[in-house]
Each structure stands twice: as structure tokens, then as C-alpha cells.
Amino acid sequence: NVITNYTLNPSEIDISEFVNPKNFENHDYAVYQFLTLKYIEGITAEDLDIILIGKGILEGQGKIFLDACKEYNINPAYILAHAMLETGNGTSELSKGVTVNEVGGTQVEEKITYNMFGIGALSDNAVKLGSERAYKEKWFTVKDAIEGGIKYISTQYINNELYAQNTLYKMRWNPQNPATHQYASDIGWAYKQSYKIKDILDKCVNAQLVFEIPQYK
């Protein structure tokens, strides 16, 4: 079998469909790409623990997620969706612990590392690079990895003073400065993520939702 690598480029019509907020602002699920990713009130550690039942290494970590979200000003529903996606519902090799004794070709003291958000896990060698990044960040426990990953996402995107990408839509399209600092290349990325976040929030009955829908000239 011959495997051919190729890139499927979206048409201008496809792109304009996903860029235009008016196509989604009245949609039951897709409107959640405009939900603020900053901390919102009304979600409890118990809410999160119920959602995390059966989610592998993430199960029982609700309070750790919630406390870190409060500290770093992150929406807990969003961060749970992100962690479950990146770890394959708590089953990925990086999330369950990888033993590292070499970083960047240099021998180091052997330690088990954890990475809950795929940070640094570039696709050409995701486990090696993601675990070495976790070693550099000192993510040697599940708690370290959850807290450290939330801090990274907060400071690099959602609460970054320069980029301030505090919705999925802004993380994907960066309307303040399009074509720069975009979290993903898939034109449907924010749309797809919105479904998981709504599913989580449907289980958090007291969550106080805040939406920011851009208006283009």
C-alpha cells in the first residue's frame, strides 16, 4: 500500500462560513465557541468529579482542576474538555506517566513525568517531546501536570496581555490580528470543541455563563 501525505485546503467559501459569528450565534451548541474561557462561577468540584468518573487518570481530580482554574482565571468546563480531548479521556501514555532519563540528548535523574494537555508534544515524536517538556516544567505528579498545564494555557492564550484569546473563537481566528497566534489550523476547530463544552456545562446546572460574540464591520 502506498500512503500519500497531502493537505486539504479549505475554500474561501468554507473559511468565510466558519469565520462569520452570525452563522453560529443562534446555534444551540456552536454558540459555545463564544463562551468566555475565563473563570465563571457556579461550577463545583463535585460537578467536575461526576464528569470525570471513568476518565482514567483524571478521575477524582475535580478539586485540583477547580482550584487551579480559580488561581489562573480559567473556565473549568473548558479546561476539562481540553484535558479529556488531549488525554483520550485520561488514557494517553503522556497522562498516565512516562519515565524520563534524558532531556534533549542529555542524561538527567530518572523521574516519571505527566502531561495532561499535550504541551510540547509535537506530532513527529509526541511522547518523547511531551514527556521531556514535562520534565523541564517539573510535572512529576498528576497534580503538578494539571496545575502547570492550566497555568500555561492561561498565560499563553486566555489571559495573555498581548493576545487575550479568551474564547475558542478567538483562539482559532485571533480576530484582533488574524493569521497570527492561532491555536489550531482546522477551520472547524472552535465549532467542534463547542459541542464537548456544552455537554459538560449541561451537567453543571448552576454555571453562570458569559458569552463574547465579535461584531465585524
Short mmCIF file of C-alpha atoms in Angstrom, two decimals:
data_model
loop_
_atom_site.label_atom_id
_atom_site.label_comp_id
_atom_site.label_asym_id
_atom_site.label_seq_id
_atom_site.Cartn_x
_atom_site.Cartn_y
_atom_site.Cartn_z
CA ASN A 1 0.00 0.00 0.00
CA VAL A 2 1.18 3.48 -0.85
CA ILE A 3 0.32 6.19 1.68
CA THR A 4 0.24 9.69 0.24
CA ASN A 5 0.54 12.71 2.54
CA TYR A 6 -1.45 15.71 1.42
CA THR A 7 -3.02 18.87 2.75
CA LEU A 8 -6.68 19.61 2.07
CA ASN A 9 -7.02 23.37 1.77
CA PRO A 10 -10.45 24.88 2.53
CA SER A 11 -12.09 27.16 0.00
CA GLU A 12 -12.74 30.84 0.68
CA ILE A 13 -16.44 29.98 0.98
CA ASP A 14 -15.66 27.36 3.65
CA ILE A 15 -13.46 29.78 5.57
CA SER A 16 -16.00 32.61 5.45
CA GLU A 17 -18.65 30.20 6.76
CA PHE A 18 -16.64 29.46 9.92
CA VAL A 19 -15.24 32.98 10.43
CA ASN A 20 -18.64 34.71 10.42
CA PRO A 21 -20.03 34.76 14.01
CA LYS A 22 -23.56 35.39 12.75
CA ASN A 23 -23.67 31.83 11.41
CA PHE A 24 -23.38 30.44 14.94
CA GLU A 25 -24.73 32.94 17.47
CA ASN A 26 -28.20 31.33 17.49
CA HIS A 27 -26.96 27.73 17.29
CA ASP A 28 -27.67 25.52 20.34
CA TYR A 29 -24.13 24.14 20.50
CA ALA A 30 -21.89 26.22 18.25
CA VAL A 31 -22.62 29.42 20.20
CA TYR A 32 -20.39 27.95 22.92
CA GLN A 33 -17.31 28.85 20.87
CA PHE A 34 -18.05 32.39 22.11
CA LEU A 35 -18.25 31.37 25.79
CA THR A 36 -15.68 33.19 27.88
CA LEU A 37 -12.83 30.88 28.85
CA LYS A 38 -12.06 32.99 31.91
CA TYR A 39 -13.24 31.71 35.28
CA ILE A 40 -17.01 31.53 35.77
CA GLU A 41 -18.92 30.99 39.00
CA GLY A 42 -21.34 28.17 39.78
CA ILE A 43 -19.26 25.08 38.95
CA THR A 44 -18.27 22.87 41.90
CA ALA A 45 -15.56 20.26 42.45
CA GLU A 46 -18.39 17.73 42.85
CA ASP A 47 -19.72 18.69 39.39
CA LEU A 48 -16.28 18.06 37.91
CA ASP A 49 -15.77 14.77 39.75
CA ILE A 50 -19.06 13.42 38.38
CA ILE A 51 -17.98 14.33 34.84
CA LEU A 52 -14.57 12.69 35.43
CA ILE A 53 -15.96 9.31 36.53
CA GLY A 54 -14.45 6.67 34.24
CA LYS A 55 -11.92 9.16 32.80
CA GLY A 56 -8.79 7.21 33.70
CA ILE A 57 -6.00 9.16 35.39
CA LEU A 58 -8.25 12.25 35.56
CA GLU A 59 -10.88 10.59 37.77
CA GLY A 60 -11.20 12.16 41.22
CA GLN A 61 -9.17 15.25 40.31
CA GLY A 62 -12.10 17.69 40.34
CA LYS A 63 -10.85 19.84 43.22
CA ILE A 64 -7.36 20.12 41.74
CA PHE A 65 -8.85 21.28 38.43
CA LEU A 66 -11.21 23.74 40.12
CA ASP A 67 -8.60 25.26 42.44
CA ALA A 68 -6.14 25.78 39.58
CA CYS A 69 -8.88 27.29 37.40
CA LYS A 70 -9.66 29.81 40.15
CA GLU A 71 -5.98 30.65 40.61
CA TYR A 72 -5.26 31.13 36.91
CA ASN A 73 -8.66 32.55 35.88
CA ILE A 74 -9.79 29.72 33.57
CA ASN A 75 -13.27 28.34 32.85
CA PRO A 76 -13.39 24.85 34.48
CA ALA A 77 -15.76 23.40 31.86
CA TYR A 78 -13.43 24.42 29.07
CA ILE A 79 -10.32 23.07 30.77
CA LEU A 80 -11.98 19.72 31.46
CA ALA A 81 -12.99 19.41 27.80
CA HIS A 82 -9.44 20.26 26.74
CA ALA A 83 -7.85 17.78 29.16
CA MET A 84 -10.20 14.95 28.18
CA LEU A 85 -9.53 15.59 24.49
CA GLU A 86 -5.73 15.71 24.87
CA THR A 87 -5.51 12.64 27.14
CA GLY A 88 -8.05 10.45 25.34
CA ASN A 89 -10.26 10.59 28.45
CA GLY A 90 -7.36 10.03 30.79
CA THR A 91 -5.83 7.06 28.98
CA SER A 92 -2.95 8.53 26.95
CA GLU A 93 0.63 7.48 27.62
CA LEU A 94 1.67 11.04 28.48
CA SER A 95 -1.15 11.44 31.01
CA LYS A 96 -0.53 8.10 32.75
CA GLY A 97 3.17 8.77 33.28
CA VAL A 98 6.33 8.44 31.18
CA THR A 99 9.75 7.66 32.65
CA VAL A 100 12.35 10.19 31.52
CA ASN A 101 16.11 9.85 31.94
CA GLU A 102 17.24 12.01 29.03
CA VAL A 103 16.22 15.53 28.02
CA GLY A 104 17.39 16.97 24.71
CA GLY A 105 20.09 14.31 24.48
CA THR A 106 21.44 14.99 27.98
CA GLN A 107 21.22 12.39 30.75
CA VAL A 108 19.12 13.50 33.74
CA GLU A 109 17.98 11.98 37.03
CA GLU A 110 15.29 9.43 36.16
CA LYS A 111 11.77 10.59 37.02
CA ILE A 112 8.19 9.83 35.95
CA THR A 113 6.54 12.80 34.22
CA TYR A 114 2.92 13.66 33.43
CA ASN A 115 1.46 15.88 30.70
CA MET A 116 -2.32 16.47 30.65
CA PHE A 117 -2.62 18.93 27.78
CA GLY A 118 -0.13 17.66 25.19
CA ILE A 119 2.07 20.70 25.77
CA GLY A 120 5.28 20.39 23.76
CA ALA A 121 4.12 17.07 22.32
CA LEU A 122 4.84 17.78 18.67
CA SER A 123 3.39 15.15 16.38
CA ASP A 124 6.71 13.91 14.94
CA ASN A 125 7.57 12.34 18.33
CA ALA A 126 4.78 13.29 20.72
CA VAL A 127 5.53 11.03 23.71
CA LYS A 128 9.27 11.77 23.79
CA LEU A 129 8.91 15.52 23.32
CA GLY A 130 5.86 15.85 25.57
CA SER A 131 7.50 13.92 28.41
CA GLU A 132 10.76 15.85 28.09
CA ARG A 133 8.81 19.12 28.19
CA ALA A 134 7.05 17.86 31.33
CA TYR A 135 10.46 17.12 32.89
CA LYS A 136 11.65 20.66 32.17
CA GLU A 137 8.44 22.02 33.72
CA LYS A 138 8.85 19.70 36.76
CA TRP A 139 5.49 17.96 36.22
CA PHE A 140 6.34 14.91 38.32
CA THR A 141 2.83 14.27 39.70
CA VAL A 142 -0.67 14.35 38.23
CA LYS A 143 -1.36 17.45 40.34
CA ASP A 144 1.76 19.19 39.00
CA ALA A 145 0.72 18.46 35.42
CA ILE A 146 -2.86 19.69 35.85
CA GLU A 147 -1.83 22.89 37.60
CA GLY A 148 1.13 23.53 35.29
CA GLY A 149 -0.89 22.94 32.14
CA ILE A 150 -3.65 25.27 33.28
CA LYS A 151 -1.08 27.96 34.10
CA TYR A 152 0.48 27.56 30.63
CA ILE A 153 -2.83 27.86 28.75
CA SER A 154 -3.82 30.84 30.89
CA THR A 155 -0.62 32.80 30.43
CA GLN A 156 -0.01 31.94 26.78
CA TYR A 157 -3.56 32.40 25.45
CA ILE A 158 -6.59 33.18 27.57
CA ASN A 159 -5.12 35.74 29.98
CA ASN A 160 -2.16 36.78 27.87
CA GLU A 161 -1.99 40.60 27.84
CA LEU A 162 -0.97 40.74 24.19
CA TYR A 163 -3.28 38.12 22.68
CA ALA A 164 -6.21 37.94 25.16
CA GLN A 165 -7.73 34.94 23.35
CA ASN A 166 -10.47 34.30 25.89
CA THR A 167 -12.91 32.32 23.73
CA LEU A 168 -12.50 29.28 21.48
CA TYR A 169 -13.36 31.53 18.54
CA LYS A 170 -10.53 33.93 19.43
CA MET A 171 -8.09 31.07 19.98
CA ARG A 172 -8.85 29.78 16.49
CA TRP A 173 -9.21 33.01 14.47
CA ASN A 174 -7.49 35.72 16.57
CA PRO A 175 -9.72 38.49 15.17
CA GLN A 176 -7.52 41.22 16.69
CA ASN A 177 -4.66 40.12 14.45
CA PRO A 178 -5.79 37.36 12.05
CA ALA A 179 -3.35 34.76 10.70
CA THR A 180 -1.13 35.03 13.80
CA HIS A 181 -1.01 33.10 17.12
CA GLN A 182 -3.83 30.73 16.17
CA TYR A 183 -4.19 27.62 18.36
CA ALA A 184 -5.24 25.29 15.53
CA SER A 185 -5.28 25.12 11.74
CA ASP A 186 -8.58 23.23 11.35
CA ILE A 187 -11.22 25.80 10.31
CA GLY A 188 -13.83 23.84 12.28
CA TRP A 189 -11.75 23.56 15.50
CA ALA A 190 -13.73 26.04 17.62
CA TYR A 191 -17.03 24.70 16.29
CA LYS A 192 -16.10 21.11 17.18
CA GLN A 193 -14.84 22.00 20.67
CA SER A 194 -18.08 23.83 21.48
CA TYR A 195 -20.07 20.58 21.49
CA LYS A 196 -17.99 19.00 24.26
CA ILE A 197 -18.08 22.14 26.39
CA LYS A 198 -21.86 22.38 26.15
CA ASP A 199 -22.19 18.71 27.14
CA ILE A 200 -20.10 19.42 30.25
CA LEU A 201 -21.97 22.59 31.14
CA ASP A 202 -25.32 20.82 30.83
CA LYS A 203 -24.17 18.81 33.87
CA CYS A 204 -23.19 21.96 35.80
CA VAL A 205 -26.65 23.36 36.42
CA ASN A 206 -25.56 26.45 38.37
CA ALA A 207 -22.82 27.62 36.00
CA GLN A 208 -23.07 31.35 35.24
CA LEU A 209 -22.36 31.63 31.51
CA VAL A 210 -20.84 34.68 29.83
CA PHE A 211 -20.54 34.99 26.04
CA GLU A 212 -18.46 37.36 23.90
CA ILE A 213 -19.60 37.43 20.27
CA PRO A 214 -17.44 39.59 17.96
CA GLN A 215 -19.07 42.05 15.60
CA TYR A 216 -17.21 42.71 12.37
CA LYS A 217 -17.53 45.93 10.38
#
